[in-house]
PDB file of C-alpha atoms (C1' of nucleotides) in Angstrom:
ATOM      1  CA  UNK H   1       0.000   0.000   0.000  1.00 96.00           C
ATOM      2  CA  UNK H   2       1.187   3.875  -0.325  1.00 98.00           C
ATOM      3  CA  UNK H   3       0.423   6.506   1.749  1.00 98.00           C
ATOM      4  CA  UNK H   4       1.352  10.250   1.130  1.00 98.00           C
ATOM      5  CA  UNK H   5       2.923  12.585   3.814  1.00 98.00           C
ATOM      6  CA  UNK H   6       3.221  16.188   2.890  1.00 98.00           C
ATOM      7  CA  UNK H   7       4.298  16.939   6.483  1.00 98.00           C
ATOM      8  CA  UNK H   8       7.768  17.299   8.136  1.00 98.00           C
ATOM      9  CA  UNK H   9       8.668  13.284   7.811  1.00 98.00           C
ATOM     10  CA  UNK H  10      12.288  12.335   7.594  1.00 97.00           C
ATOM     11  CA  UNK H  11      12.965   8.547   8.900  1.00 97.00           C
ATOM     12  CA  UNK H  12      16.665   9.238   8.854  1.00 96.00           C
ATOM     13  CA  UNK H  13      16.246  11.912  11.248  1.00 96.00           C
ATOM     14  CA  UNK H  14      14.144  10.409  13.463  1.00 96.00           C
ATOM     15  CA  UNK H  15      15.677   7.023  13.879  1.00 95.00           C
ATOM     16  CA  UNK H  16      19.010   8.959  15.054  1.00 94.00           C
ATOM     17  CA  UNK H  17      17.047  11.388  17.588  1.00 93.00           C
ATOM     18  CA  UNK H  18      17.525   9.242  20.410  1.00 93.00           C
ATOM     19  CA  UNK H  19      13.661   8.712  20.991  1.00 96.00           C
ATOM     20  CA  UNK H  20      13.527   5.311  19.341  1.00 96.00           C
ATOM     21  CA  UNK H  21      16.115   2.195  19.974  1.00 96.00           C
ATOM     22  CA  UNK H  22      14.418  -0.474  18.226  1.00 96.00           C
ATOM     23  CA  UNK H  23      14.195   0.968  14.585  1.00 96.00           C
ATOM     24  CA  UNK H  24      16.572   0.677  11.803  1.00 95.00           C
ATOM     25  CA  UNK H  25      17.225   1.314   8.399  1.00 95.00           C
ATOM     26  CA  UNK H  26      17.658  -1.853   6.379  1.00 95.00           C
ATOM     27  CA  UNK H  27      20.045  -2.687   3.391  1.00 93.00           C
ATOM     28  CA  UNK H  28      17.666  -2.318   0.676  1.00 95.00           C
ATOM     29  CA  UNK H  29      16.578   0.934   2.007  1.00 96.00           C
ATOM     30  CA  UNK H  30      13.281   0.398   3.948  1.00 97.00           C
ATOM     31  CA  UNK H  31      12.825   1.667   7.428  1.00 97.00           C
ATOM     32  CA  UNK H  32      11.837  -0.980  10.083  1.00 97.00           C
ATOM     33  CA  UNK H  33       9.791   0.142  13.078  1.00 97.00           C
ATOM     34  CA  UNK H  34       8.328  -1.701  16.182  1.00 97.00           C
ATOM     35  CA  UNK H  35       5.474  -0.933  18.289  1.00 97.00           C
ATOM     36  CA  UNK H  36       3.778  -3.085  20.835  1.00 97.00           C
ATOM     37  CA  UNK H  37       2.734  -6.513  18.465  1.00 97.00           C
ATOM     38  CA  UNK H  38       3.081  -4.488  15.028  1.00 98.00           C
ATOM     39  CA  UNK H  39       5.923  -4.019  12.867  1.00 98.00           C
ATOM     40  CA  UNK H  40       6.366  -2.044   9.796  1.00 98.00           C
ATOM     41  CA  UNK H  41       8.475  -1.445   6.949  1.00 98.00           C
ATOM     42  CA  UNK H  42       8.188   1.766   5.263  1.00 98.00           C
ATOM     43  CA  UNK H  43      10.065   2.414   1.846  1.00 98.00           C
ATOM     44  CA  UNK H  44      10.295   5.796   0.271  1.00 98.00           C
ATOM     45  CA  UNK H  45       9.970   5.734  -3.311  1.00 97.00           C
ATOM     46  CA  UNK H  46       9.068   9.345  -4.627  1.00 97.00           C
ATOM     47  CA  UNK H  47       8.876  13.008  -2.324  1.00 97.00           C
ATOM     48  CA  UNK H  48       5.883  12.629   0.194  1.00 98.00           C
ATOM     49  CA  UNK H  49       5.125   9.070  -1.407  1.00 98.00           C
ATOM     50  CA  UNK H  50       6.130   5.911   0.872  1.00 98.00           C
ATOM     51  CA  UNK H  51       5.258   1.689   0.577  1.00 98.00           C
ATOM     52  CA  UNK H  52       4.067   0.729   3.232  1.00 98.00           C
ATOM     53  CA  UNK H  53       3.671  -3.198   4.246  1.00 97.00           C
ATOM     54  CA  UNK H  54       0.675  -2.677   6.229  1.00 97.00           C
ATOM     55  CA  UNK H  55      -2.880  -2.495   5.722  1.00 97.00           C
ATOM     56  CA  UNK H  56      -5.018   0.699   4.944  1.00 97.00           C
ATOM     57  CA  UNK H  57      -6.529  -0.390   8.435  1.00 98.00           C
ATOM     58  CA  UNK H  58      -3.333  -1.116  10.529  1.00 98.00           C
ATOM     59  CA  UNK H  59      -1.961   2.117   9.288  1.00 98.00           C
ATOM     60  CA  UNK H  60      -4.861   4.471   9.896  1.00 98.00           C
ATOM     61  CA  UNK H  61      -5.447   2.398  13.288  1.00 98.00           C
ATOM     62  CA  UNK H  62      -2.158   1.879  14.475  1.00 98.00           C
ATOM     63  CA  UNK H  63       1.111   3.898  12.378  1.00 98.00           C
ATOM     64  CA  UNK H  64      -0.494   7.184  11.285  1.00 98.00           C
ATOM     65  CA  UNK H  65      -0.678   7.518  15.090  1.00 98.00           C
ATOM     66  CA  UNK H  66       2.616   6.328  15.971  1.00 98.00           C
ATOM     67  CA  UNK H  67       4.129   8.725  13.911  1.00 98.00           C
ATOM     68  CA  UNK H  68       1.943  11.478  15.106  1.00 98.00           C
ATOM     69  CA  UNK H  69       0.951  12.582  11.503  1.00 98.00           C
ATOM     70  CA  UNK H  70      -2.568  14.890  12.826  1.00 98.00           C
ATOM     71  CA  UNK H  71       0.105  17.108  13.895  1.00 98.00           C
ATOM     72  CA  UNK H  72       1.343  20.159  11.413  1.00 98.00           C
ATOM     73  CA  UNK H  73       5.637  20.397  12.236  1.00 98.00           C
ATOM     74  CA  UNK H  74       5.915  22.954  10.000  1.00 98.00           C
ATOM     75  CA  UNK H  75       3.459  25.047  11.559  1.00 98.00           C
ATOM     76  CA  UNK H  76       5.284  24.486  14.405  1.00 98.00           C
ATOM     77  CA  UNK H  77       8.491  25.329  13.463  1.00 98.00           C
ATOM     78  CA  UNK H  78       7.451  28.348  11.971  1.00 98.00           C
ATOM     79  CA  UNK H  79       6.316  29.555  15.632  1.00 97.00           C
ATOM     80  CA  UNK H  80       9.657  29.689  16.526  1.00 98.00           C
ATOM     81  CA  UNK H  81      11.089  33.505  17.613  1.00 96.00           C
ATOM     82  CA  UNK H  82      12.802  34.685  15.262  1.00 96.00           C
ATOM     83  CA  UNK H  83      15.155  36.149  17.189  1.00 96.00           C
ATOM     84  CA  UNK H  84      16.153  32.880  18.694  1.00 96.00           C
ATOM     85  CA  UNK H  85      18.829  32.005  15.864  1.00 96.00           C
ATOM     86  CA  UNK H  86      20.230  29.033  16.913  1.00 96.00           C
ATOM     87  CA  UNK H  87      17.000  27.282  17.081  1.00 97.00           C
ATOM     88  CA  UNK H  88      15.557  28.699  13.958  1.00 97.00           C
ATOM     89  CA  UNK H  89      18.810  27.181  12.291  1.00 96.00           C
ATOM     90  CA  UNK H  90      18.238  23.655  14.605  1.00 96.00           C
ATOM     91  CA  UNK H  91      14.892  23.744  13.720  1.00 97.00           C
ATOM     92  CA  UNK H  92      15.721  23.884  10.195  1.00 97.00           C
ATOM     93  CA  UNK H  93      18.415  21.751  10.292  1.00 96.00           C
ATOM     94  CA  UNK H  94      16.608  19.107  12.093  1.00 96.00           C
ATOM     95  CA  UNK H  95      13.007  19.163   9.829  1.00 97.00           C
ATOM     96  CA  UNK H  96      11.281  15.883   9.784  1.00 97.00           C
ATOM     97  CA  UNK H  97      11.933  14.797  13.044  1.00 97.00           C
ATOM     98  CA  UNK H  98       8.497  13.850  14.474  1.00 98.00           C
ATOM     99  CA  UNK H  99       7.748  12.466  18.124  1.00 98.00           C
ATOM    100  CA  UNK H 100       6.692   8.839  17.991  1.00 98.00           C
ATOM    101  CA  UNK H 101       3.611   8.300  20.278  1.00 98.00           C
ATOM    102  CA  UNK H 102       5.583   5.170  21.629  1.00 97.00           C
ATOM    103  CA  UNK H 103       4.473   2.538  24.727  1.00 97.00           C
ATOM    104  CA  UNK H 104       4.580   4.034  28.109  1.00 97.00           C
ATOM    105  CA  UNK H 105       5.987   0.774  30.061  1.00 97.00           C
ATOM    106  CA  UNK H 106       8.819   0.389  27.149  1.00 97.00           C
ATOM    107  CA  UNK H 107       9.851   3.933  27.528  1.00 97.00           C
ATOM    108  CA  UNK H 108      10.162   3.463  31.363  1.00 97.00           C
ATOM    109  CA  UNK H 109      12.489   0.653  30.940  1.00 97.00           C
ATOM    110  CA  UNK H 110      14.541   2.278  28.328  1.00 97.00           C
ATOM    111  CA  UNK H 111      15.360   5.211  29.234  1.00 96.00           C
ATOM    112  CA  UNK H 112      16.308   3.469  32.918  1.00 97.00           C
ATOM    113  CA  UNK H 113      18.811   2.039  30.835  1.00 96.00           C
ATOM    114  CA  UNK H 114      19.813   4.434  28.876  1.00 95.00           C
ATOM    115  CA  UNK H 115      21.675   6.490  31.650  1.00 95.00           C
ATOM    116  CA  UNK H 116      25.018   7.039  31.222  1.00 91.00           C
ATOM    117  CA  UNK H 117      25.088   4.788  28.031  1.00 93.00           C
ATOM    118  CA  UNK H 118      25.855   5.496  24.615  1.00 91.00           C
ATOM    119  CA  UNK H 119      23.247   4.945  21.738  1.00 92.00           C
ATOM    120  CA  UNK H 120      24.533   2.317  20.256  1.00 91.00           C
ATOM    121  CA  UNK H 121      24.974   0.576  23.681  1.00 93.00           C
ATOM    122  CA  UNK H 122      21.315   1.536  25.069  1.00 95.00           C
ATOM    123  CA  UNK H 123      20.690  -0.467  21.526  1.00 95.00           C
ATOM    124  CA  UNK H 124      22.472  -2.998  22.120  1.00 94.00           C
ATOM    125  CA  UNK H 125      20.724  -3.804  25.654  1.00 96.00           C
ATOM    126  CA  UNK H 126      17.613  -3.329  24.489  1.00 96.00           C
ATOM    127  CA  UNK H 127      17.891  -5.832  22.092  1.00 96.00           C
ATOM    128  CA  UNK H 128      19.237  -8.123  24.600  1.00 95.00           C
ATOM    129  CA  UNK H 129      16.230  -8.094  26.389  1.00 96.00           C
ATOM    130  CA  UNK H 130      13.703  -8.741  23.636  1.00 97.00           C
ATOM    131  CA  UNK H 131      15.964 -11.869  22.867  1.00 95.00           C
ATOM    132  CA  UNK H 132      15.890 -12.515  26.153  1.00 94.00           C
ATOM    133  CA  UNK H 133      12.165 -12.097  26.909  1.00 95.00           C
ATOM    134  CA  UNK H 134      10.140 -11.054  23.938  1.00 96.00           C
ATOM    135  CA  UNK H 135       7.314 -12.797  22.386  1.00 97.00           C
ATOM    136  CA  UNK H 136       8.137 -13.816  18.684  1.00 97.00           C
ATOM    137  CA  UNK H 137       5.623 -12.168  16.552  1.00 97.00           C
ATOM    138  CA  UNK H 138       5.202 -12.962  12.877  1.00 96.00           C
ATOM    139  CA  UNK H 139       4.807 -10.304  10.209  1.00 92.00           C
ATOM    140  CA  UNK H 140       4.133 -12.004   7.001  1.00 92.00           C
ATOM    141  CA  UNK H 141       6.009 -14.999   7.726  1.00 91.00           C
ATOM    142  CA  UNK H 142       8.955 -12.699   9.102  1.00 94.00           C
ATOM    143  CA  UNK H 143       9.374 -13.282  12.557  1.00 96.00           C
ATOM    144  CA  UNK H 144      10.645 -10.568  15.393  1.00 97.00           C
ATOM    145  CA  UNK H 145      10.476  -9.582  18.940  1.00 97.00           C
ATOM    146  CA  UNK H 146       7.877  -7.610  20.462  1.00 97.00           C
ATOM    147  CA  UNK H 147       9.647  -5.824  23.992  1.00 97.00           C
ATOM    148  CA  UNK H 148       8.762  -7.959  27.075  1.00 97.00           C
ATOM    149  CA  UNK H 149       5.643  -7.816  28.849  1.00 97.00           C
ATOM    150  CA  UNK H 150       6.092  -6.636  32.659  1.00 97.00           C
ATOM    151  CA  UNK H 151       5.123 -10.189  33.273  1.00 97.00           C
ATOM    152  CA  UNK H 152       8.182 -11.280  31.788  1.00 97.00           C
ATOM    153  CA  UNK H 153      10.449  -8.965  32.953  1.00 97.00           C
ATOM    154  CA  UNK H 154       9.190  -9.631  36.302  1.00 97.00           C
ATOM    155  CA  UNK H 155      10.476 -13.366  36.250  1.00 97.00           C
ATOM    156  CA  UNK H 156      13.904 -12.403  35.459  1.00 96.00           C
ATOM    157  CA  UNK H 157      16.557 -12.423  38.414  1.00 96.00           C
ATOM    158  CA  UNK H 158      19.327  -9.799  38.250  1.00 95.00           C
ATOM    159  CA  UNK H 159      21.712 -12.239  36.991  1.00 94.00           C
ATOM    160  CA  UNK H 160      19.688 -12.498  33.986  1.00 95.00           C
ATOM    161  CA  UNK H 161      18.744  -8.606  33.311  1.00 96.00           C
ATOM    162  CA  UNK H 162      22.691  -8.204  33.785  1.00 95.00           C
ATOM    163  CA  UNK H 163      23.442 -10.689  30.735  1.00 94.00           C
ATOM    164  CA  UNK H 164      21.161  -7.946  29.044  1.00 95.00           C
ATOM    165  CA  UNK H 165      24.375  -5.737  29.641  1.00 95.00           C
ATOM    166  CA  UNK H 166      22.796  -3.461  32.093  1.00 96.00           C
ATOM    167  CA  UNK H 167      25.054  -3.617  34.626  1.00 95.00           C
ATOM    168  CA  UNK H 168      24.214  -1.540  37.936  1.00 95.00           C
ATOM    169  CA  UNK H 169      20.522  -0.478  36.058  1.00 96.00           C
ATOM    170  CA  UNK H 170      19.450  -4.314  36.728  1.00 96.00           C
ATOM    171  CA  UNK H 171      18.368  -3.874  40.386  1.00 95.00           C
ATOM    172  CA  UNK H 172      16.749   0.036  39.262  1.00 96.00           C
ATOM    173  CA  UNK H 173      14.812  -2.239  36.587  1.00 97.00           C
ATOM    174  CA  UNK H 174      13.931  -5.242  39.216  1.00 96.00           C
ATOM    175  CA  UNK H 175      13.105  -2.590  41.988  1.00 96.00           C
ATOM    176  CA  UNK H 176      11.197  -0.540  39.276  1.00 97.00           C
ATOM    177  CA  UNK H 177       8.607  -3.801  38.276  1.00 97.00           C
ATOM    178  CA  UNK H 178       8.116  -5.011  41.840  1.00 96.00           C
ATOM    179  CA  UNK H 179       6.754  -1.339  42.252  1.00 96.00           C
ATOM    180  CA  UNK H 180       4.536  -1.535  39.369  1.00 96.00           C
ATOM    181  CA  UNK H 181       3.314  -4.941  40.780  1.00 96.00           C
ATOM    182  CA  UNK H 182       3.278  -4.613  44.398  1.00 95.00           C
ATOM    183  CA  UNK H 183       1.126  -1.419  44.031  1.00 95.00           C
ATOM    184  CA  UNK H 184      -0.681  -2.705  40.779  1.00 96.00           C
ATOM    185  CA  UNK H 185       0.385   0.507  38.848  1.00 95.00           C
ATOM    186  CA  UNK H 186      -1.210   0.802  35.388  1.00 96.00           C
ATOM    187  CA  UNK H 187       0.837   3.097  33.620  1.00 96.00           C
ATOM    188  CA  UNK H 188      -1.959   3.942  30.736  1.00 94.00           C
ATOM    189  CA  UNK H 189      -4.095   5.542  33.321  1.00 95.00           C
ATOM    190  CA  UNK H 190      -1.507   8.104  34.456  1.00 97.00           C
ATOM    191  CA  UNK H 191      -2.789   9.437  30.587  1.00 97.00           C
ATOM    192  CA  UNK H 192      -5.518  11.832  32.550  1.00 96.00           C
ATOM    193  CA  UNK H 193      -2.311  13.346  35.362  1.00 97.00           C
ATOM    194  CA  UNK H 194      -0.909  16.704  34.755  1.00 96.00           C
ATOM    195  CA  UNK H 195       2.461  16.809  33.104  1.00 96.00           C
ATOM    196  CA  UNK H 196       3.410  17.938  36.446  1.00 96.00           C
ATOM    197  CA  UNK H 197       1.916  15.110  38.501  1.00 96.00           C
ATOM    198  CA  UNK H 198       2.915  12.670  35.851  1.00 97.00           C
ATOM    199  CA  UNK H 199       6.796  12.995  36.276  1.00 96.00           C
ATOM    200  CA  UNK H 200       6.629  13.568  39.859  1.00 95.00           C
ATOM    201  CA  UNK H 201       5.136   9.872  39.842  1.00 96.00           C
ATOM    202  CA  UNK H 202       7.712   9.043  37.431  1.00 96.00           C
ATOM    203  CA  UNK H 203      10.590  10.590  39.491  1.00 96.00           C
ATOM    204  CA  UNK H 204       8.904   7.882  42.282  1.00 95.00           C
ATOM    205  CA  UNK H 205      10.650   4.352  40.204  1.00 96.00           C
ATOM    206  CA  UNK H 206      14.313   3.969  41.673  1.00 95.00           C
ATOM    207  CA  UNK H 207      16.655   5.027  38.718  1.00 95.00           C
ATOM    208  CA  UNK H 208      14.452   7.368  37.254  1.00 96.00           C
ATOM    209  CA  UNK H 209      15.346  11.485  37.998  1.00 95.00           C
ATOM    210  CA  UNK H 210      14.024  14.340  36.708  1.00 95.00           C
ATOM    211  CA  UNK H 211      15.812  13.534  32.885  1.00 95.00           C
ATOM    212  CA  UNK H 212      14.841  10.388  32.737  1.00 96.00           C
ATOM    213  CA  UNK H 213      11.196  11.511  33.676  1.00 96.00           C
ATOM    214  CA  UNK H 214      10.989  14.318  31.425  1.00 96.00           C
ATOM    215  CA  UNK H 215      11.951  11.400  28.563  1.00 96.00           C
ATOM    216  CA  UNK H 216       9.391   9.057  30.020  1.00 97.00           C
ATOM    217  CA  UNK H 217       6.363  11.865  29.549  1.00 97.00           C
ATOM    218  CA  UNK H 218       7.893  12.600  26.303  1.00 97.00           C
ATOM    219  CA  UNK H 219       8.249  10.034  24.021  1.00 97.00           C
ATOM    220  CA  UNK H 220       5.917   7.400  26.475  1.00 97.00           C
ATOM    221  CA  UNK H 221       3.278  10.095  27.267  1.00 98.00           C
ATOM    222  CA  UNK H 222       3.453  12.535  23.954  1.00 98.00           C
ATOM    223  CA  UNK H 223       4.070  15.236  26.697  1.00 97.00           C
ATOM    224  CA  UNK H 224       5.512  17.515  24.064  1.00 97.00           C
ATOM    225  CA  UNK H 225       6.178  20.454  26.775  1.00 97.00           C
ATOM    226  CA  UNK H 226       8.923  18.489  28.776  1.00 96.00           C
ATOM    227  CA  UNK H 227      12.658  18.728  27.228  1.00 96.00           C
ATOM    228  CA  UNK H 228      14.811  16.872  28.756  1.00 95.00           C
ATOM    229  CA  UNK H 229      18.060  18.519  29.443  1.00 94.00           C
ATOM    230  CA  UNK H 230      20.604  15.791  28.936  1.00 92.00           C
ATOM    231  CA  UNK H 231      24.373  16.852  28.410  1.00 92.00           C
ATOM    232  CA  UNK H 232      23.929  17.378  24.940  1.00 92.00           C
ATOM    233  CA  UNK H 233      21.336  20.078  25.773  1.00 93.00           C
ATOM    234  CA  UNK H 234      22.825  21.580  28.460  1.00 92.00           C
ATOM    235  CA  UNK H 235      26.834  22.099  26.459  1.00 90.00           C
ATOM    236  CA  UNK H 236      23.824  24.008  24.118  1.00 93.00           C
ATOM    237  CA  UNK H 237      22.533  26.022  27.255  1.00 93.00           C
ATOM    238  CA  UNK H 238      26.361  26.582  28.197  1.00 90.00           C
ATOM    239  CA  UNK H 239      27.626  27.639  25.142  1.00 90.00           C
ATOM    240  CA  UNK H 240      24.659  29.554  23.354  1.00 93.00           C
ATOM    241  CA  UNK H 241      22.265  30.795  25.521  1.00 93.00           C
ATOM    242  CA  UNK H 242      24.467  31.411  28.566  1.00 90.00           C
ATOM    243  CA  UNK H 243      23.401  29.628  31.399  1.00 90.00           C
ATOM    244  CA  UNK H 244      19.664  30.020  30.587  1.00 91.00           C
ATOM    245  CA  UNK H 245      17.504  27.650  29.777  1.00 93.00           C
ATOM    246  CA  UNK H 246      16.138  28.162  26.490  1.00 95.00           C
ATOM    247  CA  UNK H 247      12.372  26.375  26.632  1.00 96.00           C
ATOM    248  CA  UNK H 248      10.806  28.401  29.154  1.00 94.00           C
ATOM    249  CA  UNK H 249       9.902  30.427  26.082  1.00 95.00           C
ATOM    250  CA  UNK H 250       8.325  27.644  24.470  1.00 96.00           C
ATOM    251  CA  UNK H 251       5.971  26.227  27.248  1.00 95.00           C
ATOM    252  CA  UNK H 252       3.216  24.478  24.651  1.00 97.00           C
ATOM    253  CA  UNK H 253       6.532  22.235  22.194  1.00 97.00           C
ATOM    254  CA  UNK H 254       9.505  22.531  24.429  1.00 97.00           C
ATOM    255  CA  UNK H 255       9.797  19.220  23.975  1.00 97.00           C
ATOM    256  CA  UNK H 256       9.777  19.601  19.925  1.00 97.00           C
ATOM    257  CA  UNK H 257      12.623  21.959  20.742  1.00 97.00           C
ATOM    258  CA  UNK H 258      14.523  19.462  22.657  1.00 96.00           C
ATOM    259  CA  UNK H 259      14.966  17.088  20.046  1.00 96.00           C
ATOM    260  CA  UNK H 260      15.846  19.932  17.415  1.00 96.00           C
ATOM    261  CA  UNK H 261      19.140  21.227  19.183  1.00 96.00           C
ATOM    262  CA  UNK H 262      19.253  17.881  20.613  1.00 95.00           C
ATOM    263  CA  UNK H 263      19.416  16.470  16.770  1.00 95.00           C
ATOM    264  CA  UNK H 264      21.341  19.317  15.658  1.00 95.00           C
ATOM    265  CA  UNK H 265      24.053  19.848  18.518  1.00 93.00           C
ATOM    266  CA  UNK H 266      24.786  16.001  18.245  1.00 92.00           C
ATOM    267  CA  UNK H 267      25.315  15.705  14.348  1.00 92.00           C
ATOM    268  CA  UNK H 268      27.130  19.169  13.433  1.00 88.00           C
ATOM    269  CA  UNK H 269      28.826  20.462  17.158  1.00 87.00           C
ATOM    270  CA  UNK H 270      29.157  23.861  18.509  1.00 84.00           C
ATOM    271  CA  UNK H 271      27.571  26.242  16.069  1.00 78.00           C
ATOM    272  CA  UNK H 272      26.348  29.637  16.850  1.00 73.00           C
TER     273      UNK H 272
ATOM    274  C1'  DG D   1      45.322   2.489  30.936  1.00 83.43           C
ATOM    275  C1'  DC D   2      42.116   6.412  30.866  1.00 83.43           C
ATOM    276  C1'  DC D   3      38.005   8.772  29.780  1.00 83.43           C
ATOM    277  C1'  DC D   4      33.387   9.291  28.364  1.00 83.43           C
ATOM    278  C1'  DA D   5      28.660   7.792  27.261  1.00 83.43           C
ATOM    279  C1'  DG D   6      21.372  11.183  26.487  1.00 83.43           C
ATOM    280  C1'  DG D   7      22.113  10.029  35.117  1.00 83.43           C
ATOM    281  C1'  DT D   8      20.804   8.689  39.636  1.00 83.43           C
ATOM    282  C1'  DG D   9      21.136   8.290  44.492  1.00 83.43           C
ATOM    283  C1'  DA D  10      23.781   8.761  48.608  1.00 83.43           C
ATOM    284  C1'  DT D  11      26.764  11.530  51.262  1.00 83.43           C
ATOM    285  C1'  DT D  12      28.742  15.724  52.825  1.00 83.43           C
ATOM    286  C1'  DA D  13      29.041  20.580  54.031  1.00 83.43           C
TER     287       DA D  13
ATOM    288  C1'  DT Q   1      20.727  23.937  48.060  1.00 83.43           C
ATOM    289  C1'  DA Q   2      25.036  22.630  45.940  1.00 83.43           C
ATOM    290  C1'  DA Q   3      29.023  19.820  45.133  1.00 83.43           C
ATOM    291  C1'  DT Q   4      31.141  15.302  44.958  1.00 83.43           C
ATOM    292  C1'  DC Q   5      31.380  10.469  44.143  1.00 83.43           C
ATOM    293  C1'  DA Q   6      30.394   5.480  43.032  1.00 83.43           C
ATOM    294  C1'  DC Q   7      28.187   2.727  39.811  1.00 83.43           C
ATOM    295  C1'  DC Q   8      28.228  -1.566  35.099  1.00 83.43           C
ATOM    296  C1'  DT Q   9      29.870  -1.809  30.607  1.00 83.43           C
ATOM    297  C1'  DG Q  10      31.574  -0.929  25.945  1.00 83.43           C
ATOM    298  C1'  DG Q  11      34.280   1.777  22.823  1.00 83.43           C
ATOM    299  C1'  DG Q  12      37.718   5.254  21.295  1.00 83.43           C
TER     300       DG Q  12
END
DNA sequence: GCCCAGGTGATTA
DNA sequence: TAATCACCTGGG
């Protein structure tokens, strides 16, 4: 099937923002993503024209949501101030990142274990543990891993997170589901909290502080107000906007922000 | 060998 | 409140 995007849409981009672990770019130039039981491959083949291997259904139900396509990117990139150069040139830079609407439980774990890692080695774990635990699913007789269940996950002993290479994170992760099971958390109704109340229950999982929060509600809660400041973000508060943080201006898409001088800091350095 | 990688939690002053 | 440090592990 093809679908049409006119919108900001660039799978390069957004499978090196640091939102998303589990996608890739193949060989033959399709883009593999992975949500809950459903995978995709998307293939561009002409501008704002893409194959999909999906049904009309599973895309309107399931990907023209994870890829957060009701919303206009270019409309909001076009609200930034234009005196604020360095993210009118990030922003422009960095067009076609979207924010995936992603699973909140998956983001918890992840970004647990993505402190003090690198990409490629929050990758790397990640994909340990769907080996590990995750339920073979078949996509037209191609099988992969969906992310383990809490279930799962709950089952494992530390020895066996720390094969995942997670090293010290293993008893954050361990202490993190007995919480969610011992108090019988459901993560998808914290959907109705405040941004506010929602990372302050966040910031209540062992491992989890206020960046780590602030990338929970993000990317697991499409709370697009919360940037995380990561070091990335803050050698960009250092070294252009002098101490200050920059988002306080942009209370509504901070988070949209983020992942533009985020993006751009990471792939071209100090620029100002 | 040394340092850093999308931090957090504990300790100290 | 702010500064300092240990913590697993992989890679440059």
């Amino acid at each position: 099937m093809q679908i049409t995007v006119t919108d900001d849409f660039n799978l390069d981009k957004i499978i090196k923002s640091g939102q998303c672990f589990r996608a890739e770019k193949l060989v033959d130039g399709k883009y593999r993503f992975i949500t809950g039981k459903h995978m995709v491959h998307i293939l561009p083949i002409a501008p704002f024209l893409y194959e999909v291997d999906c049904s009309k259904n599973e895309w309107n139900s399931i990907w023209h949501t994870y890829f957060d396509l009701d919303t206009n990117y270019k409309k909001i990139r076009e609200s930034i101030d234009n005196a604020d150069v360095y993210l009118q040139k990030a922003a422009e830079y960095s067009k076609g990142i979207r924010i995936l609407r992603q699973d909140s439980f998956e983001m918890l774990i992840t970004f647990i274990i993505s402190q003090r890692k690198s990409i490629p080695a929050i990758r790397d774990a990640i994909n340990k543990l769907c080996i590990y635990g995750g339920e073979k699913i078949f996509h037209k007789n191609e099988e992969f891993l969906a992310f383990p269940t809490i279930e799962t996950l709950h089952q494992m002993t530390i020895e066996e997170l720390k094969s995942c290479s997670l090293g010290y994170r293993a008893s954050y992760i361990q202490k993190t589901i007995d919480l969610l099971i011992q108090k019988q958390i459901h993560m998808n109704h914290w959907t109705n909290l405040s941004d506010e109340d929602l990372v302050e229950k966040l910031m209540e999982f062992p491992g989890v502080g206020i960046k780590v929060a602030n990338c929970v509600a993000l990317f697991g809660y499409y709370r697009v107000s919360r940037a995380p400041i990561d070091v990335w973000i803050d050698r960009v508060i250092q070294e252009v906007y002098e101490g200050n943080n920059p988002f306080t201006s942009y209370p509504v898409y901070a988070g949209i922000m983020q992942q533009y001088m985020f993006y751009y800091r990471r792939e071209i350095g100090v620029q100002k």
